[in-house]
Amino acid sequence: IQKVVIPESVTSIAGHAFQGCYGLTEVQMAAKLTSIEAYTFADCSQLTSFTIPEGVTSIGDSAFNGCQALERIILPESVTDIGPYAFAFCYNLRSITLPSQLTYISSNMLNSCEALTSIQIPQTVTRIEGYAFSGCSGLTEITIPAGVSVIGSEAFARCGGLTDVVIPNGVTHLAFGLFDDCYNLSSVILPDSLAEIGDAAFRMCPSLENISIPDGVTYIGSEAFRMCPSLSTITLPDSVTRIGSWIFSDCIRLEEVV
């Protein structure tokens, strides 16, 4: 199959409907469509672009997972729910426009979209789930909206292009491996609301030279700053009561912890 024309009478496409149609290059969607279910176009490796019609409210889990040639996708304002892995492993995805009323970024939603260099997260988003942007190695900038209070494990792990990040006030916990292996990350601003820095949160961040840990942090997890060879100084506030193992292991330039 190279081309699919969805009849105007169709309002929903069932899961796995076109999964693995490796020759599919073009899809014309029905204007009355309201949902795209799980795995509908997964592994359609020759599909390069896709326009989702206004009126679609949900995109299921892994709906476009593994569409390796997909370069651009625009999501209409009607979309309110995007499932986990929806666009994961779309290695050539360069541009995606998210609807302005989206309230969360689902887990693994854009995992390993290596060609993506920037993305605008809607201001309505309050939660970024685990691995959401993990492996987006081309991502050079990200602005986390002020209303975000929860960021899941490894949400930005292996984002090698990231250089600076501001965590919004309201976040209380940095999850496991949040910025693990972000090798160009040199500047991080942590919020006053922060209480815990999770295990391996900044592990293998070789460009990180210094970081200010705010008063109020009580726990710093194991390997939190392990293998940060450029880290030279760090100040631990009096509020810290627990420190995990291997926290500064292999920080070869670290001269002072106060």
mmCIF file of C-alpha atoms in Angstrom:
data_model
loop_
_atom_site.group_PDB
_atom_site.id
_atom_site.type_symbol
_atom_site.label_atom_id
_atom_site.label_comp_id
_atom_site.label_asym_id
_atom_site.label_seq_id
_atom_site.Cartn_x
_atom_site.Cartn_y
_atom_site.Cartn_z
ATOM 1 C CA ILE A 1 0.000 0.000 0.000
ATOM 2 C CA GLN A 2 1.346 3.421 -1.014
ATOM 3 C CA LYS A 3 -1.685 5.682 -0.580
ATOM 4 C CA VAL A 4 -4.729 5.567 1.698
ATOM 5 C CA VAL A 5 -7.842 7.728 1.367
ATOM 6 C CA ILE A 6 -10.068 7.570 4.440
ATOM 7 C CA PRO A 7 -13.758 7.991 3.474
ATOM 8 C CA GLU A 8 -15.549 11.061 4.836
ATOM 9 C CA SER A 9 -17.978 8.861 6.764
ATOM 10 C CA VAL A 10 -15.200 7.473 9.006
ATOM 11 C CA THR A 11 -15.026 8.950 12.528
ATOM 12 C CA SER A 12 -12.498 6.572 14.120
ATOM 13 C CA ILE A 13 -9.624 4.403 12.915
ATOM 14 C CA ALA A 14 -9.135 1.245 14.958
ATOM 15 C CA GLY A 15 -5.853 0.225 16.510
ATOM 16 C CA HIS A 16 -3.192 -1.453 14.350
ATOM 17 C CA ALA A 17 -5.248 -0.689 11.195
ATOM 18 C CA PHE A 18 -2.240 0.217 9.051
ATOM 19 C CA GLN A 19 0.610 -0.918 11.284
ATOM 20 C CA GLY A 20 3.627 -2.122 9.341
ATOM 21 C CA CYS A 21 2.490 -0.809 5.937
ATOM 22 C CA TYR A 22 6.100 -0.118 5.010
ATOM 23 C CA GLY A 23 5.322 1.260 1.544
ATOM 24 C CA LEU A 24 2.715 3.778 2.708
ATOM 25 C CA THR A 25 3.738 7.325 1.777
ATOM 26 C CA GLU A 26 0.478 9.285 1.710
ATOM 27 C CA VAL A 27 -2.698 9.358 3.812
ATOM 28 C CA GLN A 28 -5.729 11.550 3.179
ATOM 29 C CA MET A 29 -7.767 11.791 6.362
ATOM 30 C CA ALA A 30 -11.530 12.100 6.735
ATOM 31 C CA ALA A 31 -12.742 15.490 7.982
ATOM 32 C CA LYS A 32 -15.109 13.868 10.512
ATOM 33 C CA LEU A 33 -12.399 11.816 12.207
ATOM 34 C CA THR A 34 -12.364 12.156 16.016
ATOM 35 C CA SER A 35 -9.771 9.607 17.140
ATOM 36 C CA ILE A 36 -6.701 7.701 15.977
ATOM 37 C CA GLU A 37 -6.310 4.579 18.066
ATOM 38 C CA ALA A 38 -3.208 2.740 19.331
ATOM 39 C CA TYR A 39 -0.603 1.627 16.771
ATOM 40 C CA THR A 40 -2.778 2.772 13.831
ATOM 41 C CA PHE A 41 0.185 3.908 11.719
ATOM 42 C CA ALA A 42 3.032 2.389 13.731
ATOM 43 C CA ASP A 43 6.076 1.292 11.733
ATOM 44 C CA CYS A 44 4.907 2.951 8.496
ATOM 45 C CA SER A 45 8.535 3.667 7.786
ATOM 46 C CA GLN A 46 8.059 5.567 4.481
ATOM 47 C CA LEU A 47 5.426 8.030 5.714
ATOM 48 C CA THR A 48 7.043 11.486 5.568
ATOM 49 C CA SER A 49 4.263 13.882 6.574
ATOM 50 C CA PHE A 50 0.833 13.710 8.119
ATOM 51 C CA THR A 51 -1.955 16.227 8.648
ATOM 52 C CA ILE A 52 -4.408 15.413 11.418
ATOM 53 C CA PRO A 53 -7.776 17.067 10.781
ATOM 54 C CA GLU A 54 -9.433 19.490 13.184
ATOM 55 C CA GLY A 55 -11.917 17.544 15.278
ATOM 56 C CA VAL A 56 -9.585 14.741 16.326
ATOM 57 C CA THR A 57 -9.491 14.717 20.125
ATOM 58 C CA SER A 58 -7.264 11.729 20.922
ATOM 59 C CA ILE A 59 -4.195 10.016 19.516
ATOM 60 C CA GLY A 60 -3.619 6.555 20.930
ATOM 61 C CA ASP A 61 -0.555 4.838 22.337
ATOM 62 C CA SER A 62 2.201 4.340 19.745
ATOM 63 C CA ALA A 63 -0.080 5.642 16.972
ATOM 64 C CA PHE A 64 2.938 6.761 14.912
ATOM 65 C CA ASN A 65 5.656 4.848 16.757
ATOM 66 C CA GLY A 66 8.529 3.926 14.466
ATOM 67 C CA CYS A 67 7.520 6.134 11.518
ATOM 68 C CA GLN A 68 11.178 6.695 10.790
ATOM 69 C CA ALA A 69 10.730 8.948 7.737
ATOM 70 C CA LEU A 70 8.125 11.225 9.341
ATOM 71 C CA GLU A 71 9.532 14.769 9.308
ATOM 72 C CA ARG A 72 6.645 17.052 10.202
ATOM 73 C CA ILE A 73 3.329 16.800 11.994
ATOM 74 C CA ILE A 74 0.787 19.414 13.040
ATOM 75 C CA LEU A 75 -1.677 18.577 15.779
ATOM 76 C CA PRO A 76 -4.953 20.502 15.683
ATOM 77 C CA GLU A 77 -6.252 22.485 18.638
ATOM 78 C CA SER A 78 -8.974 19.869 19.171
ATOM 79 C CA VAL A 79 -6.466 17.263 20.411
ATOM 80 C CA THR A 80 -6.520 16.944 24.205
ATOM 81 C CA ASP A 81 -5.073 13.471 24.718
ATOM 82 C CA ILE A 82 -1.879 11.999 23.250
ATOM 83 C CA GLY A 83 -0.922 8.520 24.415
ATOM 84 C CA PRO A 84 2.482 7.141 25.456
ATOM 85 C CA TYR A 85 4.974 6.451 22.660
ATOM 86 C CA ALA A 86 2.676 8.254 20.187
ATOM 87 C CA PHE A 87 5.633 9.590 18.155
ATOM 88 C CA ALA A 88 8.492 7.603 19.687
ATOM 89 C CA PHE A 89 11.364 6.493 17.458
ATOM 90 C CA CYS A 90 10.404 8.881 14.664
ATOM 91 C CA TYR A 91 14.106 9.499 14.104
ATOM 92 C CA ASN A 92 13.673 12.133 11.374
ATOM 93 C CA LEU A 93 10.894 14.155 12.989
ATOM 94 C CA ARG A 94 12.043 17.781 12.752
ATOM 95 C CA SER A 95 8.876 19.672 13.557
ATOM 96 C CA ILE A 96 5.820 18.993 15.703
ATOM 97 C CA THR A 97 3.200 21.531 16.728
ATOM 98 C CA LEU A 98 1.380 20.701 19.947
ATOM 99 C CA PRO A 99 -2.157 21.974 20.693
ATOM 100 C CA SER A 100 -2.212 24.966 23.014
ATOM 101 C CA GLN A 101 -4.616 23.376 25.531
ATOM 102 C CA LEU A 102 -2.656 20.170 26.144
ATOM 103 C CA THR A 103 -2.294 19.515 29.889
ATOM 104 C CA TYR A 104 0.375 16.801 29.958
ATOM 105 C CA ILE A 105 3.170 15.230 27.924
ATOM 106 C CA SER A 106 2.726 11.462 28.087
ATOM 107 C CA SER A 107 5.502 8.990 28.819
ATOM 108 C CA ASN A 108 7.899 8.297 25.948
ATOM 109 C CA MET A 109 5.789 10.505 23.680
ATOM 110 C CA LEU A 110 8.795 11.742 21.687
ATOM 111 C CA ASN A 111 11.410 9.233 22.821
ATOM 112 C CA SER A 112 14.415 9.114 20.481
ATOM 113 C CA CYS A 113 13.194 11.772 18.037
ATOM 114 C CA GLU A 114 16.803 12.558 17.269
ATOM 115 C CA ALA A 115 16.229 15.200 14.561
ATOM 116 C CA LEU A 116 13.994 17.379 16.742
ATOM 117 C CA THR A 117 15.917 20.551 17.663
ATOM 118 C CA SER A 118 13.232 22.531 19.486
ATOM 119 C CA ILE A 119 9.668 22.211 20.683
ATOM 120 C CA GLN A 120 7.191 24.583 22.245
ATOM 121 C CA ILE A 121 5.498 23.014 25.231
ATOM 122 C CA PRO A 122 2.065 24.624 25.794
ATOM 123 C CA GLN A 123 1.728 26.786 28.880
ATOM 124 C CA THR A 124 -1.235 24.644 29.970
ATOM 125 C CA VAL A 125 0.983 21.606 30.576
ATOM 126 C CA THR A 126 1.338 20.692 34.258
ATOM 127 C CA ARG A 127 2.978 17.254 33.964
ATOM 128 C CA ILE A 128 5.800 15.820 31.862
ATOM 129 C CA GLU A 129 5.867 12.061 32.230
ATOM 130 C CA GLY A 130 8.844 9.719 32.249
ATOM 131 C CA TYR A 131 11.081 9.411 29.176
ATOM 132 C CA ALA A 132 8.947 11.975 27.322
ATOM 133 C CA PHE A 133 11.946 13.482 25.497
ATOM 134 C CA SER A 134 14.552 10.851 26.318
ATOM 135 C CA GLY A 135 17.057 10.346 23.534
ATOM 136 C CA CYS A 136 16.130 13.549 21.673
ATOM 137 C CA SER A 137 19.816 14.102 21.029
ATOM 138 C CA GLY A 138 19.291 17.034 18.653
ATOM 139 C CA LEU A 139 17.190 19.040 21.102
ATOM 140 C CA THR A 140 19.124 22.233 21.836
ATOM 141 C CA GLU A 141 16.561 24.194 23.826
ATOM 142 C CA ILE A 142 13.540 23.494 25.953
ATOM 143 C CA THR A 143 11.356 25.822 27.996
ATOM 144 C CA ILE A 144 9.486 24.071 30.763
ATOM 145 C CA PRO A 145 6.222 25.941 31.455
ATOM 146 C CA ALA A 146 5.797 27.626 34.829
ATOM 147 C CA GLY A 147 2.805 25.451 35.688
ATOM 148 C CA VAL A 148 4.690 22.150 35.476
ATOM 149 C CA SER A 149 4.964 20.539 38.914
ATOM 150 C CA VAL A 150 5.825 16.931 38.011
ATOM 151 C CA ILE A 151 8.617 15.730 35.700
ATOM 152 C CA GLY A 152 9.066 11.971 35.384
ATOM 153 C CA SER A 153 12.112 9.708 35.337
ATOM 154 C CA GLU A 154 14.622 10.260 32.518
ATOM 155 C CA ALA A 155 12.294 12.768 30.868
ATOM 156 C CA PHE A 156 15.316 14.535 29.320
ATOM 157 C CA ALA A 157 17.958 11.809 29.590
ATOM 158 C CA ARG A 158 20.389 11.547 26.686
ATOM 159 C CA CYS A 159 19.415 14.959 25.302
ATOM 160 C CA GLY A 160 22.968 15.661 24.279
ATOM 161 C CA GLY A 161 22.215 19.012 22.642
ATOM 162 C CA LEU A 162 20.725 20.678 25.715
ATOM 163 C CA THR A 163 22.971 23.371 27.201
ATOM 164 C CA ASP A 164 20.807 25.064 29.815
ATOM 165 C CA VAL A 165 17.598 24.320 31.680
ATOM 166 C CA VAL A 166 15.411 26.187 34.150
ATOM 167 C CA ILE A 167 13.252 24.014 36.399
ATOM 168 C CA PRO A 168 10.063 25.916 37.316
ATOM 169 C CA ASN A 169 9.062 26.749 40.852
ATOM 170 C CA GLY A 170 6.551 24.182 42.030
ATOM 171 C CA VAL A 171 8.662 21.143 41.179
ATOM 172 C CA THR A 172 9.584 19.419 44.441
ATOM 173 C CA HIS A 173 11.345 16.295 43.189
ATOM 174 C CA LEU A 174 13.891 15.668 40.430
ATOM 175 C CA ALA A 175 13.163 12.122 39.309
ATOM 176 C CA PHE A 176 15.608 9.313 38.585
ATOM 177 C CA GLY A 177 17.996 10.035 35.730
ATOM 178 C CA LEU A 178 16.212 13.240 34.772
ATOM 179 C CA PHE A 179 19.220 14.688 32.899
ATOM 180 C CA ASP A 180 21.359 11.562 32.778
ATOM 181 C CA ASP A 181 23.967 11.674 29.992
ATOM 182 C CA CYS A 182 23.200 15.229 28.838
ATOM 183 C CA TYR A 183 26.795 15.814 27.838
ATOM 184 C CA ASN A 184 26.465 19.493 26.820
ATOM 185 C CA LEU A 185 24.378 20.600 29.787
ATOM 186 C CA SER A 186 26.345 23.382 31.473
ATOM 187 C CA SER A 187 23.732 25.452 33.315
ATOM 188 C CA VAL A 188 20.823 24.340 35.492
ATOM 189 C CA ILE A 189 18.671 26.601 37.645
ATOM 190 C CA LEU A 190 16.831 24.742 40.390
ATOM 191 C CA PRO A 191 13.663 26.111 42.044
ATOM 192 C CA ASP A 192 13.241 27.124 45.677
ATOM 193 C CA SER A 193 10.414 24.577 45.916
ATOM 194 C CA LEU A 194 12.809 21.653 45.411
ATOM 195 C CA ALA A 195 13.022 19.099 48.241
ATOM 196 C CA GLU A 196 14.708 16.079 46.639
ATOM 197 C CA ILE A 197 17.266 15.395 43.930
ATOM 198 C CA GLY A 198 16.739 11.833 42.786
ATOM 199 C CA ASP A 199 19.215 9.099 41.937
ATOM 200 C CA ALA A 200 21.395 9.774 38.882
ATOM 201 C CA ALA A 201 19.590 13.059 38.201
ATOM 202 C CA PHE A 202 22.714 14.669 36.691
ATOM 203 C CA ARG A 203 24.886 11.600 36.140
ATOM 204 C CA MET A 204 27.291 11.856 33.202
ATOM 205 C CA CYS A 205 26.861 15.580 32.597
ATOM 206 C CA PRO A 206 30.511 16.319 31.734
ATOM 207 C CA SER A 207 29.920 20.001 30.878
ATOM 208 C CA LEU A 208 28.293 20.872 34.201
ATOM 209 C CA GLU A 209 30.741 23.098 36.091
ATOM 210 C CA ASN A 210 28.691 24.302 39.039
ATOM 211 C CA ILE A 211 25.195 24.112 40.420
ATOM 212 C CA SER A 212 23.414 25.904 43.228
ATOM 213 C CA ILE A 213 21.321 23.619 45.406
ATOM 214 C CA PRO A 214 18.542 25.629 47.045
ATOM 215 C CA ASP A 215 17.770 25.714 50.742
ATOM 216 C CA GLY A 216 15.010 23.249 51.454
ATOM 217 C CA VAL A 217 16.562 20.286 49.680
ATOM 218 C CA THR A 218 16.674 17.430 52.191
ATOM 219 C CA TYR A 219 17.812 14.498 50.053
ATOM 220 C CA ILE A 220 20.355 14.001 47.268
ATOM 221 C CA GLY A 221 20.183 10.548 45.749
ATOM 222 C CA SER A 222 22.816 8.017 44.777
ATOM 223 C CA GLU A 223 24.973 8.919 41.765
ATOM 224 C CA ALA A 224 23.188 12.272 41.493
ATOM 225 C CA PHE A 225 26.354 13.964 40.177
ATOM 226 C CA ARG A 226 28.460 10.933 39.337
ATOM 227 C CA MET A 227 30.823 11.329 36.372
ATOM 228 C CA CYS A 228 30.531 15.108 36.160
ATOM 229 C CA PRO A 229 34.239 15.712 35.531
ATOM 230 C CA SER A 230 33.920 19.506 35.078
ATOM 231 C CA LEU A 231 32.150 20.064 38.398
ATOM 232 C CA SER A 232 34.537 22.106 40.557
ATOM 233 C CA THR A 233 32.513 23.419 43.486
ATOM 234 C CA ILE A 234 29.167 22.666 45.051
ATOM 235 C CA THR A 235 27.424 23.988 48.148
ATOM 236 C CA LEU A 236 25.150 21.733 50.143
ATOM 237 C CA PRO A 237 22.529 23.630 52.163
ATOM 238 C CA ASP A 238 22.035 22.947 55.867
ATOM 239 C CA SER A 239 18.634 21.449 55.056
ATOM 240 C CA VAL A 240 20.246 18.327 53.535
ATOM 241 C CA THR A 241 19.833 15.360 55.891
ATOM 242 C CA ARG A 242 20.508 12.411 53.574
ATOM 243 C CA ILE A 243 23.064 11.812 50.838
ATOM 244 C CA GLY A 244 23.153 8.709 48.680
ATOM 245 C CA SER A 245 26.098 6.561 47.635
ATOM 246 C CA TRP A 246 28.484 7.439 44.775
ATOM 247 C CA ILE A 247 27.065 10.953 44.728
ATOM 248 C CA PHE A 248 30.303 12.630 43.564
ATOM 249 C CA SER A 249 32.135 9.563 42.282
ATOM 250 C CA ASP A 250 34.426 10.310 39.300
ATOM 251 C CA CYS A 251 34.061 14.082 39.697
ATOM 252 C CA ILE A 252 37.773 14.478 39.071
ATOM 253 C CA ARG A 253 37.891 18.309 39.237
ATOM 254 C CA LEU A 254 35.764 18.693 42.334
ATOM 255 C CA GLU A 255 37.844 20.686 44.806
ATOM 256 C CA GLU A 256 35.334 21.780 47.409
ATOM 257 C CA VAL A 257 32.024 20.625 48.869
ATOM 258 C CA VAL A 258 30.689 23.002 51.491
#
